[in-house]
Short mmCIF file of C-alpha atoms and ligand atoms in Angstrom, two decimals:
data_model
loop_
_atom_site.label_atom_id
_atom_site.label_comp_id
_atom_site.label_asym_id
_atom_site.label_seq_id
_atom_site.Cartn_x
_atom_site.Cartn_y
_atom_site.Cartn_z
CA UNK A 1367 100.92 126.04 103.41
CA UNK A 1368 102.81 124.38 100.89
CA UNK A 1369 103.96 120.03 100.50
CA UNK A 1370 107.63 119.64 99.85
CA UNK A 1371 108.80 116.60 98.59
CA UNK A 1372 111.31 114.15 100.39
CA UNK A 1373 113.17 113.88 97.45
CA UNK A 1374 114.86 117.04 95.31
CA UNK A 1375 115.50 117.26 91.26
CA UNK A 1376 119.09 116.43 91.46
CA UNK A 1377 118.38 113.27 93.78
CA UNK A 1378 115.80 112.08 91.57
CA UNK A 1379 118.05 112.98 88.29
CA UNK A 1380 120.33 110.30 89.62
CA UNK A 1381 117.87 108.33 90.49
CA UNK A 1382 115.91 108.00 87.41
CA UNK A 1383 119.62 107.11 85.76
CA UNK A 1384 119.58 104.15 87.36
CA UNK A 1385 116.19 103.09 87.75
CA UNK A 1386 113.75 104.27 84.66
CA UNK A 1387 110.58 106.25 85.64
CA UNK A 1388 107.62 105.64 87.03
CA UNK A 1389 108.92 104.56 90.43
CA UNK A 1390 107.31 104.74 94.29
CA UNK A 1391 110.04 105.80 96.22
CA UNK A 1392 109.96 105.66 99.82
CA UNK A 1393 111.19 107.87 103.08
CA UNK A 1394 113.07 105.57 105.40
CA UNK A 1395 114.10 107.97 107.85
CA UNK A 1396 110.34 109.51 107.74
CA UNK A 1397 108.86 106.13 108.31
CA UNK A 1398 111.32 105.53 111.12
CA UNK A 1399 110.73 108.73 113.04
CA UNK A 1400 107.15 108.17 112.49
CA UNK A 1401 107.05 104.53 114.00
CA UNK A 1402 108.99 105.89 116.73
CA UNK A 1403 106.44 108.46 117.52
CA UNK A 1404 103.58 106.12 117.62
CA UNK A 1405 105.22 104.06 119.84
CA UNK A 1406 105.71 106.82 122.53
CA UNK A 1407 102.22 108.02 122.07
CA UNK A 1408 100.70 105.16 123.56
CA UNK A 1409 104.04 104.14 125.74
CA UNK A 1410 101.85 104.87 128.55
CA UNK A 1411 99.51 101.79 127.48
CA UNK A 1412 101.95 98.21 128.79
CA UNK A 1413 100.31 96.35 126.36
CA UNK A 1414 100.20 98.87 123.48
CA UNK A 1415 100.78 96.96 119.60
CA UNK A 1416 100.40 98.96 116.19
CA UNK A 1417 99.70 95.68 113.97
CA UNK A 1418 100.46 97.49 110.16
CA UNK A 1419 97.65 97.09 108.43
CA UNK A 1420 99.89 95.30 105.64
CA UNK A 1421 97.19 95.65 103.07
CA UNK A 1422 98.12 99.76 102.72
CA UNK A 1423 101.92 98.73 101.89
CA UNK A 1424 102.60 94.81 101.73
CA UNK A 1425 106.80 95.24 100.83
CA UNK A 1426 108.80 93.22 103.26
CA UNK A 1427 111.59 95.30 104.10
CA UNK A 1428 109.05 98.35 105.19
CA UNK A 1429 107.31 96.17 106.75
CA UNK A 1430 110.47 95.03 108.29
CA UNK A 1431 111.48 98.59 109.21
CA UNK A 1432 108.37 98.88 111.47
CA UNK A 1433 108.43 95.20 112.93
CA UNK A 1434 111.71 96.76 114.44
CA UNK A 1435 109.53 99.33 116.02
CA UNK A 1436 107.73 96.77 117.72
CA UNK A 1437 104.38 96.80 114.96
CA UNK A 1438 102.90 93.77 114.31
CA UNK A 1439 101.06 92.92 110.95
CA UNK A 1440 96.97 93.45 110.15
CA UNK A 1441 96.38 90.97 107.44
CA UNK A 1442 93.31 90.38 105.18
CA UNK A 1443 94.38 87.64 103.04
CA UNK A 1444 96.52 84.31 103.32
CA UNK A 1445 99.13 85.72 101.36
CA UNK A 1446 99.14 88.49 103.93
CA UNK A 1447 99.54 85.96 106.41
CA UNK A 1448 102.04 84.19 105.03
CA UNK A 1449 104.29 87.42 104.49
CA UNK A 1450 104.02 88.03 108.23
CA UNK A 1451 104.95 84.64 109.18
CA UNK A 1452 107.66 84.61 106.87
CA UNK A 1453 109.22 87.98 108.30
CA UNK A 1454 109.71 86.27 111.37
CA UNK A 1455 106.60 87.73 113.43
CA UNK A 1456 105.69 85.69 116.11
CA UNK A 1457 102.38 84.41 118.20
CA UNK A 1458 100.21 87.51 119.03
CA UNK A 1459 102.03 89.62 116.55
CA UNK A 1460 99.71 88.89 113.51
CA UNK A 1461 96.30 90.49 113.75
CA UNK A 1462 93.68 88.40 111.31
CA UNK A 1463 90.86 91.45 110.63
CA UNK A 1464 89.27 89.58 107.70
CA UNK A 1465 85.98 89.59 106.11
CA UNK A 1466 84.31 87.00 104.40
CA UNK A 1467 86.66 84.70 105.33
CA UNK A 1468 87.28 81.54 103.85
CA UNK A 1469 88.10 78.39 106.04
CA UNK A 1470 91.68 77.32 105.15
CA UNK A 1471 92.75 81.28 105.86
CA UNK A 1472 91.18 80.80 109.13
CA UNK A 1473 93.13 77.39 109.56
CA UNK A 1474 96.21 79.10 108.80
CA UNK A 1475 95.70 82.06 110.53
CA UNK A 1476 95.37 79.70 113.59
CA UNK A 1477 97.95 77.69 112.93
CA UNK A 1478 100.77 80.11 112.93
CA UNK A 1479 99.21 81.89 115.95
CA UNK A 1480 97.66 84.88 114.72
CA UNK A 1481 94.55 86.45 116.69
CA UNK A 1482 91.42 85.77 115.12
CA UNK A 1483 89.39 88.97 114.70
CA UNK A 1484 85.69 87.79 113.55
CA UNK A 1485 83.72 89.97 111.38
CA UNK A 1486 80.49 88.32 112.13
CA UNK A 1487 78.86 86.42 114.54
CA UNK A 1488 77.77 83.18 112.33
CA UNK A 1489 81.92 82.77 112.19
CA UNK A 1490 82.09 81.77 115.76
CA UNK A 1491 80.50 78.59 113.99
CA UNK A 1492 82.24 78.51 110.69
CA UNK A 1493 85.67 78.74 112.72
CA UNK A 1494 84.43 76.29 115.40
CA UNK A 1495 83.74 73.63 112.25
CA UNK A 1496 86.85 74.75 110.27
CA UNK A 1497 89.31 74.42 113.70
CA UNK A 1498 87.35 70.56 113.31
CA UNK A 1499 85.61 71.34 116.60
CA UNK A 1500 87.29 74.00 118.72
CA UNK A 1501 87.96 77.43 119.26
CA UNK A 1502 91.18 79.21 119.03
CA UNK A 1503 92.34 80.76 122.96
CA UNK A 1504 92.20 84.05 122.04
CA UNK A 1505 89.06 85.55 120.03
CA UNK A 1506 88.37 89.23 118.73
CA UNK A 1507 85.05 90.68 117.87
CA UNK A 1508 84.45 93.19 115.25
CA UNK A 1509 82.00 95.64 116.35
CA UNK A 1510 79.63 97.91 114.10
CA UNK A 1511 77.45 100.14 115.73
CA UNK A 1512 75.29 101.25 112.87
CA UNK A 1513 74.22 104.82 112.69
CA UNK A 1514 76.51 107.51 111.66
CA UNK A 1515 79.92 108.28 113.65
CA UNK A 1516 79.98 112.23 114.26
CA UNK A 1517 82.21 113.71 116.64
CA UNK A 1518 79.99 116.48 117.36
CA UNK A 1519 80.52 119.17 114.88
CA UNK A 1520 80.15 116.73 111.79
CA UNK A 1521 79.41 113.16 110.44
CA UNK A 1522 82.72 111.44 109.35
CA UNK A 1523 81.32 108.30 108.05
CA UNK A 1524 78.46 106.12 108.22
CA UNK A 1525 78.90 102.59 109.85
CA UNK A 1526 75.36 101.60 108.94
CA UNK A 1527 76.45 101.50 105.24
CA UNK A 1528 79.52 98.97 106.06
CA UNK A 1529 79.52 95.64 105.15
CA UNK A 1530 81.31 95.06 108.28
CA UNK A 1531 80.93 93.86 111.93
CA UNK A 1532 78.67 92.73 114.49
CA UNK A 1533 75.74 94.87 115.73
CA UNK A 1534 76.19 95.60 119.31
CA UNK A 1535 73.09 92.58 119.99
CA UNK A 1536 75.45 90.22 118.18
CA UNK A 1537 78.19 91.18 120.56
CA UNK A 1538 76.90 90.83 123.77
CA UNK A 1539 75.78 87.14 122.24
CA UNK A 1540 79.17 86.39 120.62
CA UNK A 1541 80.57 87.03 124.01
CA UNK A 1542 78.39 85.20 126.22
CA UNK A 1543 78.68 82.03 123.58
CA UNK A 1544 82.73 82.19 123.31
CA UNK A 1545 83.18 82.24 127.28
CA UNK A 1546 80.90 79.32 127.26
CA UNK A 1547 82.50 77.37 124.31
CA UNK A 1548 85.89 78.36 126.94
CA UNK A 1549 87.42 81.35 125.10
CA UNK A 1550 90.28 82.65 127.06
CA UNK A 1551 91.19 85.86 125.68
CA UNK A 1552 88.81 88.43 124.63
CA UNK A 1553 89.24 91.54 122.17
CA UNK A 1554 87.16 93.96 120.57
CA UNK A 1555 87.74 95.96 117.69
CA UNK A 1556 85.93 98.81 115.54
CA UNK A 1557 86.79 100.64 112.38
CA UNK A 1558 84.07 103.44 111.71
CA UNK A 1559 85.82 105.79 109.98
CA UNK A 1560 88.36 106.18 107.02
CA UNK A 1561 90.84 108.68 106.29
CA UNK A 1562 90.00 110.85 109.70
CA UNK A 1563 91.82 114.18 109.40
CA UNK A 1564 91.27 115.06 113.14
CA UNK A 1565 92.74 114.36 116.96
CA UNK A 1566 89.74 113.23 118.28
CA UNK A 1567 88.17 110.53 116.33
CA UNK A 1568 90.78 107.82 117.79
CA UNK A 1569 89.55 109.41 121.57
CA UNK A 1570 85.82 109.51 120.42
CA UNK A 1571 85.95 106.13 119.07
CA UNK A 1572 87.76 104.70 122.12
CA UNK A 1573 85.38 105.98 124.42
CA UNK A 1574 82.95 104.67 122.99
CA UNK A 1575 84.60 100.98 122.78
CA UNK A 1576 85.39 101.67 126.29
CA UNK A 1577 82.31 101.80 127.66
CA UNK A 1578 81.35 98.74 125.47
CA UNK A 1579 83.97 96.80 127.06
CA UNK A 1580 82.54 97.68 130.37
CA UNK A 1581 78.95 96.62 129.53
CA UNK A 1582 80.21 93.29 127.77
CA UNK A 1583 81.75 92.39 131.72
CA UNK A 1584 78.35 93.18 133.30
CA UNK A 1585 76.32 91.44 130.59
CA UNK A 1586 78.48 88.43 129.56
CA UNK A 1587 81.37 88.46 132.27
CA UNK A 1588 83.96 88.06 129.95
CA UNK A 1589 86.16 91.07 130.50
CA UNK A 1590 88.18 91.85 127.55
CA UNK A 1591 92.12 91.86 126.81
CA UNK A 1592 92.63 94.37 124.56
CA UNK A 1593 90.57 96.70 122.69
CA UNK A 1594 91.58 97.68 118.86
CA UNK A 1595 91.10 100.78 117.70
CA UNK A 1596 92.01 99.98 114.08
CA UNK A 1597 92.96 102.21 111.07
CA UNK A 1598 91.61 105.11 110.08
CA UNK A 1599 94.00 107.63 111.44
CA UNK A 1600 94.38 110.24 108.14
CA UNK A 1601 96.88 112.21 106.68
CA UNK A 1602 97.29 115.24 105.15
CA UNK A 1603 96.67 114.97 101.60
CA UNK A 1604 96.03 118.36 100.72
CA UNK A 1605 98.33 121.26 101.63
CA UNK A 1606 96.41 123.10 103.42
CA UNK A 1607 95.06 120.54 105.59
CA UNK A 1608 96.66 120.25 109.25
CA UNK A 1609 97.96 116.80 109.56
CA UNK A 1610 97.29 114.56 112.57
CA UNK A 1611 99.21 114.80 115.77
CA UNK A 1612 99.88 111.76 116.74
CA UNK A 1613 101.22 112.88 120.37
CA UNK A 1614 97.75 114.45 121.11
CA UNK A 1615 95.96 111.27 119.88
CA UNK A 1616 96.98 109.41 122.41
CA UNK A 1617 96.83 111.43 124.88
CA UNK A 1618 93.07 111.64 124.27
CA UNK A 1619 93.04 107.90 124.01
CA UNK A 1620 94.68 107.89 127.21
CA UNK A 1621 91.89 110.37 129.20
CA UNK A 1622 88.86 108.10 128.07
CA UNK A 1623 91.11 105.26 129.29
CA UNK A 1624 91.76 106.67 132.97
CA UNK A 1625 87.91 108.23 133.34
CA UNK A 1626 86.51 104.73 131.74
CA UNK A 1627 88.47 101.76 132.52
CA UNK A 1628 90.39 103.68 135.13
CA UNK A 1629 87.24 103.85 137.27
CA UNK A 1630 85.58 100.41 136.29
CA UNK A 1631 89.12 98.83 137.22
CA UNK A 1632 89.89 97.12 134.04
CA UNK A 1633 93.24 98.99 133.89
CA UNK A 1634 95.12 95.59 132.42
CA UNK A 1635 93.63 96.41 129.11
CA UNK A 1636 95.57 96.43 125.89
CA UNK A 1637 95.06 99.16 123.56
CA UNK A 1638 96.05 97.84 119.78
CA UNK A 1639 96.01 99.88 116.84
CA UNK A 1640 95.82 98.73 112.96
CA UNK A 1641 97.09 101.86 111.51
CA UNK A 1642 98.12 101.60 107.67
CA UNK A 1643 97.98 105.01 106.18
CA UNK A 1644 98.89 106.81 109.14
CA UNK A 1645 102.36 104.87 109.09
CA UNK A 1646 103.10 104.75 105.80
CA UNK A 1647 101.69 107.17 103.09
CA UNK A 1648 103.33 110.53 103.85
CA UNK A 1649 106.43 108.56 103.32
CA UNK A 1650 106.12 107.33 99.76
CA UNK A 1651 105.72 109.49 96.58
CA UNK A 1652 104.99 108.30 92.90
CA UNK A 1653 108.20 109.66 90.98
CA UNK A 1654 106.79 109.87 86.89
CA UNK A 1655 108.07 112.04 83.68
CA UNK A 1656 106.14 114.21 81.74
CA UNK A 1657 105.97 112.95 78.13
CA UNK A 1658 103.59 114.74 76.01
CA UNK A 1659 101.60 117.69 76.36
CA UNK A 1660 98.08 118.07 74.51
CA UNK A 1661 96.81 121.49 73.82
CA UNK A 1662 92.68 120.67 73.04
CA UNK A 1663 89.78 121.50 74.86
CA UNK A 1664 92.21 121.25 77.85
CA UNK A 1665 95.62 121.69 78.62
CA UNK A 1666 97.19 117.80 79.51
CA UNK A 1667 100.40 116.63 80.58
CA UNK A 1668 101.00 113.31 79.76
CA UNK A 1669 103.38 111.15 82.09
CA UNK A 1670 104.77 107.90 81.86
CA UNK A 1671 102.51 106.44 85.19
CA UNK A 1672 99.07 105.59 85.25
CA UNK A 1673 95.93 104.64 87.33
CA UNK A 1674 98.03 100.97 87.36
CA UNK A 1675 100.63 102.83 89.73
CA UNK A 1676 98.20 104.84 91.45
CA UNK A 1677 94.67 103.69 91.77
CA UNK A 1678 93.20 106.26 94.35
CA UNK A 1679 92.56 109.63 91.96
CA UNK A 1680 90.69 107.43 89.24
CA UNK A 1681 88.55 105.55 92.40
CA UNK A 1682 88.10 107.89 94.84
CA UNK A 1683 88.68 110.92 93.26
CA UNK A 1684 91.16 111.01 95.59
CA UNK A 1685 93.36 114.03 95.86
CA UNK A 1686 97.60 113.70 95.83
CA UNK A 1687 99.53 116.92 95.75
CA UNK A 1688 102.12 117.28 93.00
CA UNK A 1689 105.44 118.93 93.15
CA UNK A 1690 107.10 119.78 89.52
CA UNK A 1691 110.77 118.81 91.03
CA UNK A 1692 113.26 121.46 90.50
CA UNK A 1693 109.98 123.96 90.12
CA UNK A 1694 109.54 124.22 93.56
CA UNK A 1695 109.40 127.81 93.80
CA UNK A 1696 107.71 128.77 89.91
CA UNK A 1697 104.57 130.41 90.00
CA UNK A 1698 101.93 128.13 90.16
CA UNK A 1699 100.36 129.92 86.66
CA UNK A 1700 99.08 127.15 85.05
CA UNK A 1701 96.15 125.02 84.90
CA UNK A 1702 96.54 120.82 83.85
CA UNK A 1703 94.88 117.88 83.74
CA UNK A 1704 97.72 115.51 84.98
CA UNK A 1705 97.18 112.02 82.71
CA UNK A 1706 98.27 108.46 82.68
CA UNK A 1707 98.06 106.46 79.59
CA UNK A 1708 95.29 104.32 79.84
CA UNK A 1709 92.08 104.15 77.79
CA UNK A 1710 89.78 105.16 80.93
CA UNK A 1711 88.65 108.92 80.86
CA UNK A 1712 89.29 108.71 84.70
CA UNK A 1713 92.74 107.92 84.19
CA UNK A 1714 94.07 111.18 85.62
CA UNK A 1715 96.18 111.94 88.86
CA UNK A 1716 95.26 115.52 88.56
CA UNK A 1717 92.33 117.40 87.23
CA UNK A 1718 92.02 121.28 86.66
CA UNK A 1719 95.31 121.71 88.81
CA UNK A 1720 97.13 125.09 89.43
CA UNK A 1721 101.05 124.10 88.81
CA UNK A 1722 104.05 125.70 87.31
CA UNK A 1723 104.34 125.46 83.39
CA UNK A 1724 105.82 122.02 83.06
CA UNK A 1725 108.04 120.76 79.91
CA UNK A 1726 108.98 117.58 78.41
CA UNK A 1727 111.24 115.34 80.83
CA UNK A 1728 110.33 117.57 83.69
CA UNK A 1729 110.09 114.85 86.46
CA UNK A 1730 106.53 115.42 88.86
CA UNK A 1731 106.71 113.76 92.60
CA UNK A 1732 103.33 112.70 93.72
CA UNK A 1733 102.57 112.74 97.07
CA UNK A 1734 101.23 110.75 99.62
CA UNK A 1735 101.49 107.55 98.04
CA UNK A 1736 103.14 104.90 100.67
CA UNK A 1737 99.85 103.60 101.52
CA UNK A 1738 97.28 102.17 99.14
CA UNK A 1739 99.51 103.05 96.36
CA UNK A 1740 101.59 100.49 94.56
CA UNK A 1741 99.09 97.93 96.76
CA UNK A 1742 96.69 98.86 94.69
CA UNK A 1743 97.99 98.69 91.53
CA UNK A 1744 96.68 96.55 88.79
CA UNK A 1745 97.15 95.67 85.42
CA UNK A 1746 94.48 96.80 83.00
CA UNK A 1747 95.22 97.80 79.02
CA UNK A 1748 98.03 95.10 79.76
CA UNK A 1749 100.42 97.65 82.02
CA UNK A 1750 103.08 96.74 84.00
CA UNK A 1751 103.68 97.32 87.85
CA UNK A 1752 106.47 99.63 88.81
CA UNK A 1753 109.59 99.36 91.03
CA UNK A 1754 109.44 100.45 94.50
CA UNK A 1755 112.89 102.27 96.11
CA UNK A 1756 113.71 102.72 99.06
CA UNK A 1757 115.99 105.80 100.18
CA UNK A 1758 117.86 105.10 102.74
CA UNK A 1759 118.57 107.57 105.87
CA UNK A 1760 122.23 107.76 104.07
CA UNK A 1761 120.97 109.19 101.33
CA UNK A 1762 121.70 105.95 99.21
CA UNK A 1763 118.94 104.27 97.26
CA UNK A 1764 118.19 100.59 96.73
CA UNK A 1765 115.41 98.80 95.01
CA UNK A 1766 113.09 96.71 97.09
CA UNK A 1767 111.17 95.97 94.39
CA UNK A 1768 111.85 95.21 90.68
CA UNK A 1769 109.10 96.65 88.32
CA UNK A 1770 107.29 94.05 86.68
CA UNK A 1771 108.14 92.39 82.93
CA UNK A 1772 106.14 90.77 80.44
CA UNK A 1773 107.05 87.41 81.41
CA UNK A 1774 105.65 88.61 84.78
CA UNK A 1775 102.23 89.37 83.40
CA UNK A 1776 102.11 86.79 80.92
CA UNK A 1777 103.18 84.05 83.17
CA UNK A 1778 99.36 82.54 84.19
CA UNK A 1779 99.26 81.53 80.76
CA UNK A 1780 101.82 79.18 80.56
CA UNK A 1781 99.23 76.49 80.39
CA UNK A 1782 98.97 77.81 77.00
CA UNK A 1783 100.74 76.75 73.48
CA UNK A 1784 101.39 80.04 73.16
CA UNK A 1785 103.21 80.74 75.81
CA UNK A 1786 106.23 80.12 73.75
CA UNK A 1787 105.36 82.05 71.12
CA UNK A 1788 104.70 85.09 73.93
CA UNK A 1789 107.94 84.37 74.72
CA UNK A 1790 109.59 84.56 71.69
CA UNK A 1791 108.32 88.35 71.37
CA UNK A 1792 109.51 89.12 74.71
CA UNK A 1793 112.52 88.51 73.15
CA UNK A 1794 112.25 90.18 70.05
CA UNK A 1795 111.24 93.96 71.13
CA UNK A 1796 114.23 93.73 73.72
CA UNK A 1797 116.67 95.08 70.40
CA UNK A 1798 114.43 98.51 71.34
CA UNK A 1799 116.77 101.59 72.09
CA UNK A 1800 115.68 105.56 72.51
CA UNK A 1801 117.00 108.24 71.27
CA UNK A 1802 116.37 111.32 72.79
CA UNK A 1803 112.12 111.64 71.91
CA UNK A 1804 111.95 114.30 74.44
C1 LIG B 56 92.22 98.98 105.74
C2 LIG B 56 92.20 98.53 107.11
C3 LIG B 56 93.02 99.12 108.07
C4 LIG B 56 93.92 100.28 107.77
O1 LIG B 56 93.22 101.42 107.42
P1 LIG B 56 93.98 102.81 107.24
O2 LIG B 56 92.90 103.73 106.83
O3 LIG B 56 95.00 102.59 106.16
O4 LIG B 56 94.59 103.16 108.52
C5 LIG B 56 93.01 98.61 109.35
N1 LIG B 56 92.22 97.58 109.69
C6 LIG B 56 91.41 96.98 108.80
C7 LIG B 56 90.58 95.83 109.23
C8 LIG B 56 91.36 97.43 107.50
O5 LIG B 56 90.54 96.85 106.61
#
């Protein structure tokens, strides 16, 4: 099996004339056909909502793109929140799944309607006193289980190690005390495991929150709204792994719905998702130009992007395919380590990697990068934060993102005297042209 890239040599030739390397580009009409297909997989759900976990890709117009779809927005953050509000999402499209919260995002959060997802049970308390004495209609529970979550031929993650949600004790409690404090709307949601590259963990996981929701009615009689299945949902990072069918998902989710709810009659609830990888990180790639090669105890490429651009290899160890573009179909005969430029040994997308011989200026695509890519970014040894593209179903290409500049990055220190002098130097490298190094 083999990853082709969305984007070919001579696009990106073009491309790269207008808008200097490193770049994320991203797939509009793959992150349109993709939203679509979500939606029809849980059509059969009335109250289905993906809320975009906005974390994995916070750029307005793709968030935009999916809001069209009829996805709301996961946020973590106030500035998440604010983004949401400000692209025109409206009461019970926002999704608050925060953790550690502090009060004035909780404030906010209820203020421009969002639903209030707590990650513990001491914040029924903390939001009661931050709300000055009430609680918001509409509350969500974050469930944690504990243990390890195995679908049966293999442990895909271990809840009891996350800092996250309520043990299932907690739950029945926070339920019982928010229908007493006269909590209308009840939801209950469960992340407990990343990055699944399988159909049934969404059908596992739902069964099990199904028969939760059933036990919280007997135990607490509040009978629950909608139940959120969160993120999670993988993708195919490597090429020979078989990506996620999104169709057969929920399909399964649907089965433990009809033999769970169907038969305890709670057939009015909502099924919400908080997908952000799933929706978004096929359909971005890291577009950066090989500038030196280093022949020592190992055979490096050097390219113009770093760990800044793309945080995930250096973290997680993460791997991201790469496609050499116009190299396509070279043997893959050689063996790199694939390096950004910053003074961290770990700062490399690829290590020991079989690709075609690559020269000077050759431009390498790397995968997989829509989601916790740019979002991740940061700006250690003083680097700067790329542009993000967007290519459009036309074939046309516009920037939805300008990369950053110095003024950016020096900026917080305007309270500073030298902030002029900063300044001033800004101005005076700007006389820099290249000839052709390469
Ligand atoms: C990160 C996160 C998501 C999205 O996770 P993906 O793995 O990108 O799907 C959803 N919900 C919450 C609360 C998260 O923290």
């Amino acid at each position: 099996m083999s990853k082709t890239a969305f984007v070919n040599k001579e696009q990106i030739l073009k491309i790269a004339a207008k808008y200097p390397t490193p770049f994320h580009i991203y797939d509009e009409k793959g992150i349109r056909e993709n939203a679509q297909a979500v939606k029809e997989a849980f059509a059969w759900n009335k109250g289905f909502r993906e809320y975009f976990a906005i974390k994995a890709n916070p750029n307005p117009v793709l968030v935009d793109i999916l809001h069209s779809y009829g996805c709301g927005a996961d946020c973590s953050s106030m500035t998440e929140l604010q983004l949401s509000k400000a692209l025109g999402m409206g009461e019970d499209e926002i999704m608050f799944s925060s953790n550690d919260t502090p009060a004035a995002e909780f404030v906010y959060a209820d203020r421009i309607g969002a639903i209030i997802n707590l990650d513990d049970f001491t914040h029924i308390e903390y939001l009661e006193k931050a709300l000055g004495g009430r609680l918001p209609e509409t509350v969500s529970c974050r469930y944690n289980p504990g243990g390890v979550f195995d679908l049966g031929n293999g442990i895909m993650d271990n809840p009891q190690d996350a800092k996250y949600g309520m043990t299932t004790e907690q739950t029945f409690e926070a339920f019982r005390i928010l229908k007493e404090k006269g909590v209308k709307r009840f939801g209950i949601h469960a992340f407990l495991a990343s990055n699944t590259v399988t159909n049934t963990y969404y059908p596992i996981l739902a069964g099990q929150l199904f028969e939760l929701a059933v036990q919280i009615r007997e135990k607490t009689g509040a009978t629950l709204s909608f139940i959120n299945l969160s993120g999670g949902v993988g993708v195919a990072y490597k090429p020979d792994a078989t990506a996620n069918d999104i169709r057969k998902i929920g399909e399964g989710v649907k089965e433990q719905y009809d033999k769970i709810l169907g038969k305890a009659g709670m057939t009015d609830v909502a099924i919400f998702t908080e997908m952000g990888r799933f929706m978004m990180a096929p359909y971005g790639g890291l577009v950066t130009q090989a500038i030196h090669e280093k022949h020592t105890h190992k055979e490096y490429i050097g390219v113009d992007a770093c760990a800044v651009n793309l945080m995930r290899p250096a973290m997680y160890e993460a791997y991201h395919h790469i496609t050499v573009l116009g190299k396509e179909n070279d043997p893959q005969d050689h063996v790199y380590d694939v390096t950004g430029s910053l003074c961290e040994n770990n700062d490399k997308f690829a290590i020991d990697r079989k690709l075609p011989k690559i020269e000077m200026g050759d431009y390498l695509f790397i995968h997989d990068t829509g989601a916790h890519g740019y979002a991740m970014g940061y700006n250690y040894n003083g680097k700067l934060k790329s542009a993000e593209l967007l290519l459009k179903e036309d074939g046309s290409v516009v920037q939805i993102r300008r990369p950053e500049n110095e003024l950016d990055y020096f900026a917080t220190l305007d309270v500073l005297p030298i902030f002029d002098t900063l300044k001033k130097e800004i101005e005076a490298s700007k006389d820099i042209q290249i000839s052709n190094v390469l």
